[in-house]
Amino acid sequence: MISTRGDLHRHDEIAESLSAVRSTIPPTCTLIVVTKTFPSSDVKILYQLGERNFGENRDEEGSAKALELPADAIWHFQGQIQSKKIRSIVNWADYIHSLDEVSHAKKISERCHELGNSIKTFIQINLDNADALSQEKSSRGGISPDQLDQFTDSIVGLPGIEIVGVMAVAPLGQDPEPAFERLAQLSRQLQGKIPSATSISAGMSNDYEIALQYGATHIRIGSSILGRREGHL
Ligand SMILES: *Cc1c(COP(=O)(O)O)cnc(C)c1O
């Protein structure tokens, strides 16, 4: 797999940044390497280095990469869900982190039923403050925190959907600490309804150490391991 000089350089580069990140996270926490926008050759290097959990935001990209990696790779879909992509997403993703609409949950459930499988799902919560929510409503995913009980009740019985916990992205340009603290509260609230839903998907390259302090069980790290992405994803 590693044949050219360039690949060797990339292997060493990824190995170095990966071990730096790995040294700061406890073994009980699941590291998801967010490979969106990076080529599958990078994912293969990560796989060789022992990583198994990969995060993708787009169906086309995730499904193509999943085909190129061994079957024991675990794929996390964490992008905005589009209704027409659900059939495909369920084919390759093992986890969905970004569930925030009951209609999507129903579609996912129907599709899982057809395939005879199930998918692990986080409920995404929008932790932007109320002002930011009204200004920039469409830009970020997630239900609002006060919808959590009602949302959970609407999806809890759906076959094929295993609700594993809550997910959030900290508000842009603000102290992430209050957001992660709130997410920990919401996790306890969810566990009141679903005791097994103990997972917390929180923390990215620039805030994961704080997320860990507030109980993150799944952290999603891209740029600290793979470098800067082109564009805005
Ligand atoms: C891109 C992305 C990440 C990774 O972000 P980095 O800052 O590169 O670590 C994590 N979570 C979500 C939902 C993302 O879209």
Short mmCIF file of C-alpha atoms and ligand atoms in Angstrom, two decimals:
data_model
loop_
_atom_site.label_atom_id
_atom_site.label_comp_id
_atom_site.label_asym_id
_atom_site.label_seq_id
_atom_site.Cartn_x
_atom_site.Cartn_y
_atom_site.Cartn_z
CA MET A 1 0.00 0.00 0.00
CA ILE A 2 2.81 2.41 0.82
CA SER A 3 4.93 2.58 -2.28
CA THR A 4 6.07 6.06 -3.11
CA ARG A 5 8.16 8.52 -1.23
CA GLY A 6 5.16 10.82 -0.84
CA ASP A 7 3.09 8.08 0.81
CA LEU A 8 5.87 7.33 3.25
CA HIS A 9 6.05 10.95 4.22
CA ARG A 10 2.29 11.05 4.72
CA HIS A 11 2.38 7.85 6.77
CA ASP A 12 4.96 9.33 9.14
CA GLU A 13 3.13 12.62 9.36
CA ILE A 14 -0.17 10.97 10.28
CA ALA A 15 1.51 8.53 12.68
CA GLU A 16 3.10 11.42 14.54
CA SER A 17 -0.01 13.57 14.92
CA LEU A 18 -2.15 10.55 15.72
CA SER A 19 0.11 9.45 18.55
CA ALA A 20 0.20 13.00 19.92
CA VAL A 21 -3.62 13.06 20.04
CA ARG A 22 -3.85 9.47 21.32
CA SER A 23 -1.56 10.32 24.23
CA THR A 24 -4.11 12.86 25.49
CA ILE A 25 -7.23 10.71 25.45
CA PRO A 26 -8.16 7.93 27.86
CA PRO A 27 -8.44 4.41 26.40
CA THR A 28 -12.10 4.26 27.47
CA CYS A 29 -12.98 7.05 25.04
CA THR A 30 -13.67 6.21 21.39
CA LEU A 31 -11.59 8.28 19.01
CA ILE A 32 -13.37 8.89 15.72
CA VAL A 33 -10.94 10.18 13.12
CA VAL A 34 -12.89 12.57 10.91
CA THR A 35 -11.64 11.75 7.43
CA LYS A 36 -14.04 13.94 5.41
CA THR A 37 -12.34 15.66 2.44
CA PHE A 38 -9.20 13.52 2.87
CA PRO A 39 -8.44 10.73 0.38
CA SER A 40 -9.05 7.07 1.13
CA SER A 41 -5.26 6.58 1.04
CA ASP A 42 -5.19 8.53 4.32
CA VAL A 43 -7.92 6.34 5.79
CA LYS A 44 -5.90 3.26 4.83
CA ILE A 45 -2.86 4.67 6.62
CA LEU A 46 -4.99 5.27 9.72
CA TYR A 47 -6.31 1.72 9.47
CA GLN A 48 -2.75 0.37 9.29
CA LEU A 49 -1.94 2.41 12.37
CA GLY A 50 -4.74 0.61 14.19
CA GLU A 51 -7.61 3.07 13.93
CA ARG A 52 -11.04 1.63 13.20
CA ASN A 53 -13.51 4.49 13.73
CA PHE A 54 -13.91 7.01 10.91
CA GLY A 55 -16.23 10.01 10.60
CA GLU A 56 -17.75 11.32 7.38
CA ASN A 57 -20.23 14.12 6.65
CA ARG A 58 -21.38 13.19 3.14
CA ASP A 59 -23.04 10.08 1.86
CA GLU A 60 -21.19 9.85 -1.49
CA GLU A 61 -17.81 10.26 0.11
CA GLY A 62 -18.47 7.93 3.02
CA SER A 63 -19.94 5.14 0.91
CA ALA A 64 -17.03 5.25 -1.52
CA LYS A 65 -14.43 5.09 1.25
CA ALA A 66 -16.27 2.34 3.11
CA LEU A 67 -15.98 0.17 -0.02
CA GLU A 68 -12.21 0.64 -0.05
CA LEU A 69 -11.56 -0.26 3.58
CA PRO A 70 -11.73 -3.66 5.29
CA ALA A 71 -15.10 -4.68 6.66
CA ASP A 72 -14.16 -4.17 10.30
CA ALA A 73 -13.83 -0.41 9.84
CA ILE A 74 -16.59 1.39 11.75
CA TRP A 75 -18.21 4.32 9.95
CA HIS A 76 -19.80 7.29 11.66
CA PHE A 77 -22.12 9.54 9.68
CA GLN A 78 -22.09 12.96 11.34
CA GLY A 79 -23.29 15.34 8.61
CA GLN A 80 -26.65 16.88 7.96
CA ILE A 81 -29.11 14.14 6.98
CA GLN A 82 -30.92 14.54 3.68
CA SER A 83 -34.04 12.47 3.38
CA LYS A 84 -33.19 11.14 -0.08
CA LYS A 85 -29.77 9.93 1.11
CA ILE A 86 -31.04 7.83 3.99
CA ARG A 87 -31.34 4.59 2.03
CA SER A 88 -27.71 4.85 1.08
CA ILE A 89 -26.37 6.06 4.43
CA VAL A 90 -27.87 3.09 6.22
CA ASN A 91 -25.96 0.78 3.84
CA TRP A 92 -22.50 1.87 4.95
CA ALA A 93 -22.78 3.75 8.24
CA ASP A 94 -22.62 1.92 11.58
CA TYR A 95 -23.51 5.04 13.55
CA ILE A 96 -25.48 8.19 12.83
CA HIS A 97 -24.52 11.13 15.06
CA SER A 98 -26.79 13.75 13.56
CA LEU A 99 -30.37 12.59 14.03
CA ASP A 100 -32.59 15.61 14.64
CA GLU A 101 -35.87 14.94 12.77
CA VAL A 102 -38.59 12.43 13.56
CA SER A 103 -39.33 11.93 9.84
CA HIS A 104 -35.70 10.92 9.28
CA ALA A 105 -35.85 8.49 12.18
CA LYS A 106 -38.92 6.85 10.64
CA LYS A 107 -37.19 6.49 7.28
CA ILE A 108 -34.05 5.08 8.86
CA SER A 109 -36.18 2.61 10.77
CA GLU A 110 -38.06 1.48 7.65
CA ARG A 111 -34.82 1.00 5.77
CA CYS A 112 -33.23 -0.94 8.63
CA HIS A 113 -36.31 -3.12 8.77
CA GLU A 114 -35.93 -3.91 5.03
CA LEU A 115 -32.28 -4.77 5.50
CA GLY A 116 -32.86 -6.66 8.72
CA ASN A 117 -30.21 -4.65 10.57
CA SER A 118 -30.05 -1.81 13.04
CA ILE A 119 -28.08 1.38 13.39
CA LYS A 120 -26.66 3.08 16.45
CA THR A 121 -27.91 6.63 16.68
CA PHE A 122 -27.04 9.75 18.64
CA ILE A 123 -29.62 12.51 19.06
CA GLN A 124 -27.97 15.74 17.95
CA ILE A 125 -28.69 18.75 20.14
CA ASN A 126 -28.12 22.36 19.15
CA LEU A 127 -26.41 24.17 22.01
CA ASP A 128 -26.14 27.59 20.39
CA ASN A 129 -27.76 30.18 22.61
CA ALA A 130 -31.28 31.31 21.79
CA ASP A 131 -30.18 34.54 20.06
CA ALA A 132 -27.81 32.71 17.79
CA LEU A 133 -30.53 30.14 17.11
CA SER A 134 -32.95 32.71 15.76
CA GLN A 135 -30.29 34.49 13.71
CA GLU A 136 -28.65 31.50 12.14
CA LYS A 137 -31.25 28.84 12.51
CA SER A 138 -30.53 26.88 9.36
CA SER A 139 -26.77 26.69 9.63
CA ARG A 140 -26.44 24.18 12.46
CA GLY A 141 -28.12 20.86 13.03
CA GLY A 142 -29.75 19.56 16.16
CA ILE A 143 -32.96 19.75 18.14
CA SER A 144 -33.24 22.41 20.80
CA PRO A 145 -32.57 21.16 24.34
CA ASP A 146 -36.17 21.70 25.44
CA GLN A 147 -37.36 19.31 22.72
CA LEU A 148 -35.33 16.39 23.99
CA ASP A 149 -38.06 14.58 25.95
CA GLN A 150 -40.66 14.91 23.24
CA PHE A 151 -38.22 13.92 20.50
CA THR A 152 -37.08 10.87 22.44
CA ASP A 153 -40.67 9.77 23.04
CA SER A 154 -41.37 10.03 19.29
CA ILE A 155 -38.52 7.77 18.22
CA VAL A 156 -37.92 5.44 21.14
CA GLY A 157 -39.97 2.50 19.89
CA LEU A 158 -38.79 2.53 16.29
CA PRO A 159 -37.35 -0.84 15.25
CA GLY A 160 -33.81 -0.77 13.93
CA ILE A 161 -32.87 2.45 15.70
CA GLU A 162 -30.71 1.95 18.75
CA ILE A 163 -30.45 5.27 20.59
CA VAL A 164 -26.99 5.35 22.16
CA GLY A 165 -26.76 8.92 23.45
CA VAL A 166 -26.49 12.63 22.69
CA MET A 167 -24.25 14.54 20.30
CA ALA A 168 -23.40 18.22 19.98
CA VAL A 169 -21.02 20.67 18.39
CA ALA A 170 -19.96 23.49 20.72
CA PRO A 171 -21.15 26.97 19.66
CA LEU A 172 -18.72 28.67 17.31
CA GLY A 173 -16.55 31.37 18.80
CA GLN A 174 -17.75 30.87 22.37
CA ASP A 175 -16.44 29.19 25.47
CA PRO A 176 -17.34 25.51 24.92
CA GLU A 177 -17.41 24.68 28.63
CA PRO A 178 -21.02 25.68 29.42
CA ALA A 179 -22.18 23.85 26.31
CA PHE A 180 -20.48 20.60 27.28
CA GLU A 181 -21.78 20.94 30.83
CA ARG A 182 -25.30 21.33 29.47
CA LEU A 183 -24.79 18.32 27.21
CA ALA A 184 -23.81 16.20 30.23
CA GLN A 185 -27.10 17.25 31.90
CA LEU A 186 -29.05 16.37 28.79
CA SER A 187 -27.33 13.00 28.69
CA ARG A 188 -28.58 12.27 32.21
CA GLN A 189 -32.04 13.42 31.15
CA LEU A 190 -32.00 11.02 28.19
CA GLN A 191 -30.83 8.16 30.42
CA GLY A 192 -33.91 8.80 32.57
CA LYS A 193 -35.91 7.53 29.60
CA ILE A 194 -33.37 5.15 28.04
CA PRO A 195 -30.91 3.87 30.67
CA SER A 196 -28.61 2.30 28.05
CA ALA A 197 -28.15 5.59 26.14
CA THR A 198 -25.01 6.56 28.02
CA SER A 199 -22.81 7.78 25.17
CA ILE A 200 -21.83 11.41 24.62
CA SER A 201 -20.42 12.41 21.23
CA ALA A 202 -18.67 15.73 21.82
CA GLY A 203 -15.37 17.44 21.16
CA MET A 204 -13.45 18.29 18.01
CA SER A 205 -9.81 19.22 17.44
CA ASN A 206 -9.90 22.49 19.32
CA ASP A 207 -12.14 21.60 22.25
CA TYR A 208 -12.00 17.85 22.87
CA GLU A 209 -9.95 18.11 26.04
CA ILE A 210 -12.76 20.15 27.61
CA ALA A 211 -15.38 17.74 26.25
CA LEU A 212 -13.51 14.88 27.94
CA GLN A 213 -13.79 16.69 31.28
CA TYR A 214 -17.56 16.64 30.81
CA GLY A 215 -17.81 12.96 30.07
CA ALA A 216 -17.45 12.69 26.28
CA THR A 217 -17.33 9.02 25.30
CA HIS A 218 -16.89 9.62 21.55
CA ILE A 219 -14.68 12.44 20.28
CA ARG A 220 -14.57 13.46 16.62
CA ILE A 221 -11.17 14.73 15.53
CA GLY A 222 -10.12 15.69 12.03
CA SER A 223 -7.62 18.47 11.54
CA SER A 224 -5.41 17.74 14.56
CA ILE A 225 -4.63 14.37 13.01
CA LEU A 226 -4.93 14.89 9.25
CA GLY A 227 -4.15 18.58 8.87
CA ARG A 228 -6.10 21.49 7.53
CA ARG A 229 -9.02 20.86 5.21
CA GLU A 230 -9.60 22.85 2.05
CA GLY A 231 -12.90 24.69 1.98
CA HIS A 232 -15.37 25.04 4.81
CA LEU A 233 -16.48 21.57 5.75
C1 LIG B 1 -15.61 18.30 10.61
C2 LIG B 1 -16.26 17.86 11.87
C3 LIG B 1 -15.48 17.42 12.96
C4 LIG B 1 -13.96 17.46 12.99
O1 LIG B 1 -13.52 18.79 13.11
P1 LIG B 1 -11.97 19.14 13.38
O2 LIG B 1 -12.03 20.54 13.86
O3 LIG B 1 -11.29 19.00 12.09
O4 LIG B 1 -11.46 18.20 14.40
C5 LIG B 1 -16.16 16.93 14.06
N1 LIG B 1 -17.50 16.88 14.11
C6 LIG B 1 -18.27 17.31 13.09
C7 LIG B 1 -19.75 17.23 13.21
C8 LIG B 1 -17.67 17.82 11.94
O5 LIG B 1 -18.45 18.26 10.94
#
